[in-house]
mmCIF file of C-alpha atoms and ligand atoms in Angstrom:
data_model
loop_
_atom_site.group_PDB
_atom_site.id
_atom_site.type_symbol
_atom_site.label_atom_id
_atom_site.label_comp_id
_atom_site.label_asym_id
_atom_site.label_seq_id
_atom_site.Cartn_x
_atom_site.Cartn_y
_atom_site.Cartn_z
ATOM 1 C CA MET A 1 67.724 96.811 102.604
ATOM 2 C CA GLU A 2 70.077 96.030 106.445
ATOM 3 C CA LEU A 3 73.492 96.533 105.144
ATOM 4 C CA GLY A 4 75.100 94.838 108.175
ATOM 5 C CA ILE A 5 77.722 97.135 108.874
ATOM 6 C CA SER A 6 76.131 99.563 111.871
ATOM 7 C CA GLY A 7 79.223 99.919 114.668
ATOM 8 C CA LYS A 8 82.283 99.226 111.350
ATOM 9 C CA ARG A 9 84.349 102.307 110.751
ATOM 10 C CA ALA A 10 85.425 104.122 107.686
ATOM 11 C CA LEU A 11 88.028 106.721 106.319
ATOM 12 C CA VAL A 12 85.551 108.787 103.574
ATOM 13 C CA CYS A 13 88.406 110.928 102.159
ATOM 14 C CA ALA A 14 87.432 114.203 100.348
ATOM 15 C CA SER A 15 84.186 114.468 101.994
ATOM 16 C CA SER A 16 82.807 117.332 103.110
ATOM 17 C CA LYS A 17 80.965 117.784 99.738
ATOM 18 C CA GLY A 18 79.936 116.257 96.158
ATOM 19 C CA LEU A 19 80.114 112.531 96.207
ATOM 20 C CA GLY A 20 82.509 112.532 99.311
ATOM 21 C CA ARG A 21 79.842 113.383 101.312
ATOM 22 C CA GLY A 22 77.063 111.726 99.597
ATOM 23 C CA CYS A 23 78.952 108.378 100.539
ATOM 24 C CA ALA A 24 79.765 109.675 104.286
ATOM 25 C CA GLU A 25 75.916 110.305 104.494
ATOM 26 C CA ALA A 26 75.112 106.492 103.471
ATOM 27 C CA LEU A 27 77.203 104.309 105.377
ATOM 28 C CA ALA A 28 76.369 106.832 108.619
ATOM 29 C CA GLU A 29 72.568 105.880 107.603
ATOM 30 C CA ALA A 30 73.588 102.464 108.070
ATOM 31 C CA GLY A 31 75.099 103.451 111.410
ATOM 32 C CA VAL A 32 79.218 103.281 110.402
ATOM 33 C CA ASP A 33 80.889 105.569 112.497
ATOM 34 C CA LEU A 34 83.124 108.504 110.035
ATOM 35 C CA VAL A 35 86.649 110.062 109.914
ATOM 36 C CA LEU A 36 85.770 112.568 107.206
ATOM 37 C CA ASN A 37 88.245 114.860 105.778
ATOM 38 C CA ALA A 38 89.047 117.807 103.359
ATOM 39 C CA ARG A 39 91.025 120.776 102.979
ATOM 40 C CA GLY A 40 88.629 123.401 104.111
ATOM 41 C CA ALA A 41 87.869 123.134 107.845
ATOM 42 C CA GLU A 42 84.628 124.940 107.682
ATOM 43 C CA ALA A 43 82.972 122.852 105.721
ATOM 44 C CA LEU A 44 84.137 120.067 107.039
ATOM 45 C CA GLU A 45 83.063 120.595 110.244
ATOM 46 C CA ALA A 46 79.977 122.092 109.022
ATOM 47 C CA THR A 47 79.293 118.648 107.558
ATOM 48 C CA ALA A 48 80.409 116.805 110.049
ATOM 49 C CA GLU A 49 78.320 118.054 112.762
ATOM 50 C CA ALA A 50 75.240 117.337 110.356
ATOM 51 C CA ILE A 51 75.897 113.945 110.047
ATOM 52 C CA ARG A 52 76.223 113.323 114.076
ATOM 53 C CA ALA A 53 73.029 115.203 114.301
ATOM 54 C CA ARG A 54 71.268 113.571 111.846
ATOM 55 C CA HIS A 55 72.517 109.896 111.936
ATOM 56 C CA GLY A 56 73.902 109.704 115.711
ATOM 57 C CA VAL A 57 77.280 108.392 114.832
ATOM 58 C CA ALA A 58 80.504 109.195 115.834
ATOM 59 C CA VAL A 59 82.503 111.099 113.707
ATOM 60 C CA THR A 60 86.307 112.453 113.530
ATOM 61 C CA THR A 61 87.543 115.168 111.192
ATOM 62 C CA VAL A 62 90.763 116.201 109.815
ATOM 63 C CA ALA A 63 91.537 118.971 107.664
ATOM 64 C CA ALA A 64 94.101 118.439 105.266
ATOM 65 C CA ASP A 65 95.112 117.650 101.718
ATOM 66 C CA ILE A 66 94.894 114.040 101.271
ATOM 67 C CA THR A 67 97.059 114.062 97.897
ATOM 68 C CA GLU A 68 99.944 115.075 100.746
ATOM 69 C CA GLU A 69 102.368 113.163 102.142
ATOM 70 C CA ASP A 70 101.823 115.088 105.497
ATOM 71 C CA GLY A 71 98.232 115.718 105.196
ATOM 72 C CA ARG A 72 97.641 111.706 104.315
ATOM 73 C CA ALA A 73 99.938 110.970 107.637
ATOM 74 C CA ARG A 74 97.577 113.193 109.485
ATOM 75 C CA VAL A 75 94.402 111.321 108.772
ATOM 76 C CA LEU A 76 95.664 108.018 109.034
ATOM 77 C CA GLU A 77 96.482 108.446 112.387
ATOM 78 C CA ALA A 78 93.561 109.574 112.894
ATOM 79 C CA ALA A 79 91.996 107.309 111.272
ATOM 80 C CA GLY A 80 93.738 104.044 113.080
ATOM 81 C CA ASP A 81 91.979 100.606 112.567
ATOM 82 C CA LEU A 82 89.752 100.988 109.450
ATOM 83 C CA ASP A 83 87.047 98.453 108.185
ATOM 84 C CA ILE A 84 85.999 100.950 105.316
ATOM 85 C CA LEU A 85 87.774 103.121 103.106
ATOM 86 C CA VAL A 86 86.489 105.598 100.748
ATOM 87 C CA THR A 87 89.463 107.049 98.630
ATOM 88 C CA ASN A 88 88.413 110.199 96.779
ATOM 89 C CA ALA A 89 89.773 113.540 95.183
ATOM 90 C CA GLY A 90 89.893 116.614 93.623
ATOM 91 C CA GLY A 91 90.506 115.653 89.581
ATOM 92 C CA PRO A 92 93.082 117.031 87.444
ATOM 93 C CA PRO A 93 92.117 120.253 85.309
ATOM 94 C CA PRO A 94 91.206 120.135 81.837
ATOM 95 C CA GLY A 95 93.469 121.008 78.576
ATOM 96 C CA LEU A 96 94.453 119.374 75.259
ATOM 97 C CA TRP A 97 96.929 116.670 75.180
ATOM 98 C CA SER A 98 99.763 119.380 74.040
ATOM 99 C CA ASP A 99 99.354 121.566 77.254
ATOM 100 C CA TRP A 100 100.543 119.241 79.489
ATOM 101 C CA GLY A 101 104.465 117.623 80.691
ATOM 102 C CA ARG A 102 106.332 116.015 82.824
ATOM 103 C CA GLU A 103 105.348 117.861 86.072
ATOM 104 C CA ASP A 104 101.497 117.962 84.895
ATOM 105 C CA PHE A 105 101.576 113.970 84.958
ATOM 106 C CA ILE A 106 102.989 114.005 87.973
ATOM 107 C CA LYS A 107 100.469 115.654 89.957
ATOM 108 C CA ALA A 108 97.669 114.230 88.282
ATOM 109 C CA LEU A 109 99.124 110.871 88.798
ATOM 110 C CA ASP A 110 100.091 111.492 92.955
ATOM 111 C CA ALA A 111 96.731 113.121 94.014
ATOM 112 C CA ASN A 112 94.483 110.349 91.403
ATOM 113 C CA MET A 113 96.883 107.100 91.386
ATOM 114 C CA LEU A 114 99.389 107.117 94.195
ATOM 115 C CA THR A 115 97.190 108.966 97.064
ATOM 116 C CA PRO A 116 94.874 105.960 96.632
ATOM 117 C CA ILE A 117 97.157 103.392 96.142
ATOM 118 C CA ALA A 118 99.647 104.784 98.876
ATOM 119 C CA LEU A 119 96.107 104.838 101.358
ATOM 120 C CA MET A 120 95.430 100.906 100.579
ATOM 121 C CA THR A 121 98.852 100.290 101.129
ATOM 122 C CA ALA A 122 98.477 101.676 105.032
ATOM 123 C CA ILE A 123 94.921 100.084 105.410
ATOM 124 C CA LEU A 124 95.064 96.768 104.008
ATOM 125 C CA PRO A 125 97.410 95.099 106.331
ATOM 126 C CA GLY A 126 95.088 95.876 109.182
ATOM 127 C CA MET A 127 92.030 94.450 107.496
ATOM 128 C CA ILE A 128 93.832 91.678 106.345
ATOM 129 C CA ASP A 129 94.669 90.450 109.697
ATOM 130 C CA ARG A 130 91.135 91.198 110.988
ATOM 131 C CA GLY A 131 89.530 89.623 108.415
ATOM 132 C CA TRP A 132 86.968 92.053 107.206
ATOM 133 C CA GLY A 133 87.600 95.260 104.662
ATOM 134 C CA ARG A 134 85.566 97.073 102.203
ATOM 135 C CA VAL A 135 87.590 99.317 99.535
ATOM 136 C CA VAL A 136 85.499 101.662 96.844
ATOM 137 C CA ASN A 137 87.507 104.197 94.949
ATOM 138 C CA ILE A 138 86.210 107.212 93.460
ATOM 139 C CA THR A 139 87.316 107.341 89.928
ATOM 140 C CA SER A 140 85.019 108.205 86.703
ATOM 141 C CA GLN A 141 83.512 107.412 83.862
ATOM 142 C CA SER A 142 86.737 108.436 81.869
ATOM 143 C CA VAL A 143 87.854 104.973 83.062
ATOM 144 C CA LYS A 144 85.594 103.217 80.805
ATOM 145 C CA ALA A 145 85.330 106.085 78.002
ATOM 146 C CA PRO A 146 88.068 108.751 77.951
ATOM 147 C CA ILE A 147 86.990 112.208 77.901
ATOM 148 C CA PRO A 148 89.371 113.769 75.713
ATOM 149 C CA GLN A 149 89.842 117.361 77.489
ATOM 150 C CA LEU A 150 90.421 115.367 80.612
ATOM 151 C CA GLY A 151 93.643 113.383 79.295
ATOM 152 C CA LEU A 152 95.762 113.812 83.108
ATOM 153 C CA SER A 153 92.323 112.588 84.653
ATOM 154 C CA ASN A 154 92.404 109.687 81.723
ATOM 155 C CA ALA A 155 95.728 108.416 81.847
ATOM 156 C CA ALA A 156 95.762 108.656 86.372
ATOM 157 C CA ARG A 157 92.287 106.375 87.056
ATOM 158 C CA THR A 158 93.181 104.013 84.423
ATOM 159 C CA GLY A 159 96.524 103.435 85.929
ATOM 160 C CA LEU A 160 94.647 103.420 88.949
ATOM 161 C CA THR A 161 92.495 100.897 87.481
ATOM 162 C CA GLY A 162 94.795 98.565 86.518
ATOM 163 C CA TYR A 163 96.194 98.459 90.386
ATOM 164 C CA VAL A 164 93.092 97.596 91.551
ATOM 165 C CA ALA A 165 92.271 94.924 89.201
ATOM 166 C CA GLY A 166 95.799 92.725 90.620
ATOM 167 C CA THR A 167 95.429 93.657 93.804
ATOM 168 C CA ALA A 168 91.470 93.078 94.201
ATOM 169 C CA ARG A 169 92.454 89.491 93.882
ATOM 170 C CA GLN A 170 95.318 89.068 96.100
ATOM 171 C CA VAL A 171 93.380 90.254 99.303
ATOM 172 C CA ALA A 172 90.121 89.161 98.043
ATOM 173 C CA GLY A 173 90.536 85.504 100.292
ATOM 174 C CA LYS A 174 91.121 87.386 102.981
ATOM 175 C CA GLY A 175 87.258 88.450 103.520
ATOM 176 C CA VAL A 176 88.913 92.349 101.781
ATOM 177 C CA THR A 177 87.444 93.628 98.429
ATOM 178 C CA ILE A 178 88.657 96.383 96.672
ATOM 179 C CA ASN A 179 86.011 98.100 93.934
ATOM 180 C CA ASN A 180 86.013 101.505 91.802
ATOM 181 C CA LEU A 181 82.771 103.477 91.434
ATOM 182 C CA LEU A 182 82.935 105.375 88.477
ATOM 183 C CA PRO A 183 80.861 108.813 88.300
ATOM 184 C CA GLY A 184 79.433 110.305 85.138
ATOM 185 C CA SER A 185 77.758 113.203 85.522
ATOM 186 C CA HIS A 186 76.542 114.239 89.131
ATOM 187 C CA ASP A 187 74.925 117.372 90.649
ATOM 188 C CA THR A 188 77.939 119.190 92.615
ATOM 189 C CA ASP A 189 79.625 121.890 92.453
ATOM 190 C CA ARG A 190 81.815 120.524 90.165
ATOM 191 C CA ALA A 191 78.906 120.139 87.345
ATOM 192 C CA VAL A 192 77.878 123.933 88.199
ATOM 193 C CA ALA A 193 81.315 124.805 87.374
ATOM 194 C CA LEU A 194 81.460 122.761 84.193
ATOM 195 C CA GLU A 195 78.065 124.570 83.675
ATOM 196 C CA ARG A 196 79.854 127.727 83.923
ATOM 197 C CA GLY A 197 82.334 127.024 80.754
ATOM 198 C CA VAL A 198 79.280 125.745 78.656
ATOM 199 C CA ALA A 199 77.274 128.865 79.495
ATOM 200 C CA LYS A 200 80.428 131.403 78.740
ATOM 201 C CA ALA A 201 80.976 129.404 75.430
ATOM 202 C CA GLN A 202 77.965 128.930 74.416
ATOM 203 C CA ASP A 203 76.915 132.386 75.518
ATOM 204 C CA VAL A 204 73.611 130.567 76.981
ATOM 205 C CA SER A 205 71.912 131.157 80.200
ATOM 206 C CA MET A 206 73.397 128.782 82.619
ATOM 207 C CA GLU A 207 69.924 126.749 82.713
ATOM 208 C CA GLU A 208 70.002 126.156 79.163
ATOM 209 C CA ALA A 209 73.713 124.980 79.631
ATOM 210 C CA ARG A 210 72.772 122.410 82.495
ATOM 211 C CA LYS A 211 69.582 121.216 79.839
ATOM 212 C CA ILE A 212 72.606 121.214 77.173
ATOM 213 C CA ARG A 213 75.083 118.690 79.512
ATOM 214 C CA CYS A 214 72.021 116.606 80.423
ATOM 215 C CA SER A 215 70.650 116.192 76.657
ATOM 216 C CA SER A 216 73.516 113.425 76.067
ATOM 217 C CA ILE A 217 72.395 111.403 79.406
ATOM 218 C CA PRO A 218 69.762 108.956 78.327
ATOM 219 C CA SER A 219 68.419 109.641 82.518
ATOM 220 C CA GLY A 220 67.751 113.401 81.025
ATOM 221 C CA ARG A 221 69.509 114.020 84.080
ATOM 222 C CA TYR A 222 72.596 114.325 86.299
ATOM 223 C CA GLY A 223 72.847 111.309 89.033
ATOM 224 C CA THR A 224 72.538 112.745 92.993
ATOM 225 C CA ILE A 225 74.904 112.449 95.550
ATOM 226 C CA GLU A 226 72.276 110.561 97.274
ATOM 227 C CA GLU A 227 72.478 107.544 94.598
ATOM 228 C CA PHE A 228 75.812 107.861 94.242
ATOM 229 C CA GLY A 229 76.416 107.166 98.443
ATOM 230 C CA ALA A 230 73.775 104.301 98.320
ATOM 231 C CA THR A 231 75.733 102.368 95.958
ATOM 232 C CA CYS A 232 78.879 103.082 97.962
ATOM 233 C CA ALA A 233 76.922 101.848 101.083
ATOM 234 C CA PHE A 234 75.745 98.529 99.066
ATOM 235 C CA LEU A 235 79.570 97.819 98.068
ATOM 236 C CA CYS A 236 80.611 98.285 101.502
ATOM 237 C CA SER A 237 78.052 95.930 103.162
ATOM 238 C CA GLN A 238 78.250 92.454 104.360
ATOM 239 C CA HIS A 239 75.844 91.682 101.092
ATOM 240 C CA ALA A 240 78.936 92.536 98.392
ATOM 241 C CA GLY A 241 81.443 90.539 99.490
ATOM 242 C CA PHE A 242 81.172 88.580 96.365
ATOM 243 C CA ILE A 243 82.037 91.626 94.264
ATOM 244 C CA VAL A 244 85.875 91.636 93.429
ATOM 245 C CA GLY A 245 87.865 94.478 91.374
ATOM 246 C CA GLN A 246 84.325 95.261 89.706
ATOM 247 C CA ASN A 247 83.978 99.025 87.847
ATOM 248 C CA ILE A 248 80.384 99.712 88.750
ATOM 249 C CA LEU A 249 79.183 102.562 86.153
ATOM 250 C CA LEU A 250 77.083 105.563 87.360
ATOM 251 C CA ASP A 251 76.303 107.392 84.449
ATOM 252 C CA GLY A 252 72.369 107.485 83.433
ATOM 253 C CA GLY A 253 73.688 105.528 80.362
ATOM 254 C CA GLN A 254 75.697 108.310 79.040
ATOM 255 C CA THR A 255 78.577 105.764 78.190
ATOM 256 C CA ASN A 256 76.909 104.034 75.188
ATOM 257 C CA ALA A 257 78.231 100.125 75.169
ATOM 258 C CA THR A 258 77.278 97.061 75.441
ATOM 259 C CA ILE A 259 78.612 95.779 78.202
HETATM 260 P P1 NAP B 1 83.210 118.294 94.804
HETATM 261 O O1 NAP B 1 81.884 118.236 94.600
HETATM 262 O O2 NAP B 1 84.319 119.849 93.822
HETATM 263 O O3 NAP B 1 83.908 117.935 95.995
HETATM 264 C C1 NAP B 1 85.004 117.634 96.016
HETATM 265 C C2 NAP B 1 85.694 116.921 98.048
HETATM 266 O O4 NAP B 1 86.539 117.069 98.105
HETATM 267 C C3 NAP B 1 85.059 118.950 98.672
HETATM 268 O O5 NAP B 1 85.036 118.581 100.362
HETATM 269 C C4 NAP B 1 86.809 119.022 98.693
HETATM 270 O O6 NAP B 1 87.072 119.934 99.974
HETATM 271 C C5 NAP B 1 87.635 117.837 98.921
HETATM 272 N N1 NAP B 1 88.929 117.646 98.183
HETATM 273 C C6 NAP B 1 88.813 118.256 97.260
HETATM 274 N N2 NAP B 1 90.803 118.015 96.577
HETATM 275 C C7 NAP B 1 90.992 117.425 97.827
HETATM 276 C C8 NAP B 1 92.198 117.242 98.362
HETATM 277 N N3 NAP B 1 93.271 117.481 97.541
HETATM 278 N N4 NAP B 1 92.512 116.853 99.769
HETATM 279 C C9 NAP B 1 90.823 116.108 100.419
HETATM 280 N N5 NAP B 1 89.915 116.956 100.203
HETATM 281 C C10 NAP B 1 89.891 117.322 99.052
HETATM 282 O O7 NAP B 1 83.538 117.275 93.583
HETATM 283 P P2 NAP B 1 83.121 115.907 93.290
HETATM 284 O O8 NAP B 1 81.965 116.419 91.900
HETATM 285 O O9 NAP B 1 82.233 115.201 94.160
HETATM 286 O O10 NAP B 1 84.384 115.314 92.509
HETATM 287 C C11 NAP B 1 84.851 114.039 93.224
HETATM 288 C C12 NAP B 1 85.572 113.056 92.680
HETATM 289 O O11 NAP B 1 84.724 112.508 91.367
HETATM 290 C C13 NAP B 1 86.514 114.174 91.411
HETATM 291 O O12 NAP B 1 88.131 113.837 91.558
HETATM 292 C C14 NAP B 1 85.612 114.297 90.087
HETATM 293 O O13 NAP B 1 86.772 114.701 89.126
HETATM 294 C C15 NAP B 1 85.142 113.170 90.580
HETATM 295 N N6 NAP B 1 84.516 112.952 89.061
HETATM 296 C C16 NAP B 1 83.523 113.450 89.283
HETATM 297 C C17 NAP B 1 82.017 113.520 88.737
HETATM 298 C C18 NAP B 1 80.657 114.754 88.656
HETATM 299 O O14 NAP B 1 79.618 114.462 88.277
HETATM 300 N N7 NAP B 1 80.470 115.091 90.106
HETATM 301 C C19 NAP B 1 82.246 112.920 87.501
HETATM 302 C C20 NAP B 1 83.303 112.183 87.457
HETATM 303 C C21 NAP B 1 84.505 112.275 88.432
HETATM 304 P P3 NAP B 1 88.058 120.939 99.825
HETATM 305 O O15 NAP B 1 87.550 121.743 98.507
HETATM 306 O O16 NAP B 1 87.809 121.551 101.137
HETATM 307 O O17 NAP B 1 89.025 120.339 100.026
#
């Protein structure tokens, strides 16, 4: 399908690997020029070079922590005028409800709620002025169904979801859409880290740990970053202008709910 966004310019945060990279690749395939960000410069440059070689689009890189004010400022300065914004960052650590104090919540809210809000606050005015924009926030399946050990993530991402629900309706009339993508289990470094935890806790091999994790997913497998990226690119396309303030679950059916 022709997405109609060739020549547009996108910032994809936290995109040297994983879901962010999947989004960057799919946008590049649609002819979108990119600004990519991650903390580690080496993987970021390697990803940028691979995307330039494969898709022939312009790729600018900014090695910075997107959750910190100065890092964000450097990214925004390099980005300039944007048509598309994909927000993303690492997720908060797991634990038990009684582990967390105020500082832990502030850190999680900063990274997974206030960072995407700050990016939208900076970028939406230009999109509105130009009469066209697409924002996609990478959140989590935990917004629809809580993951008990991820209380910090459940809290911060649900806060962002509430903000998007209202804001998306304030900007939709200006040609700008904001939607959230909610990943379930995907085949990224994070999945391997979670498998390591299962392998250790249950004294099984990594292969067995993967089978155990996949057994609770009706699709019987993890999602791929290519599938995730394709959904992101569609939400950023000309065809998706009537999709406003939605939370799109990509979880292989794992969240057991009728709607
Ligand atoms: P990943 O494979 O570990 O990739 C994370 C990417 O983000 C890397 O490029 C990393 O590069 C970059 N990054 C992390 N923190 C950053 C920061 N503060 N500033 C800038 N870049 C940063 O992770 P993922 O699996 O794609 O997950 C992405 C997000 O989706 C996370 O918030 C995760 O919690 C959420 N999620 C993932 C899944 C899943 O199954 N994968 C499920 C639900 C939710 P550097 O380390 O070099 O910065």
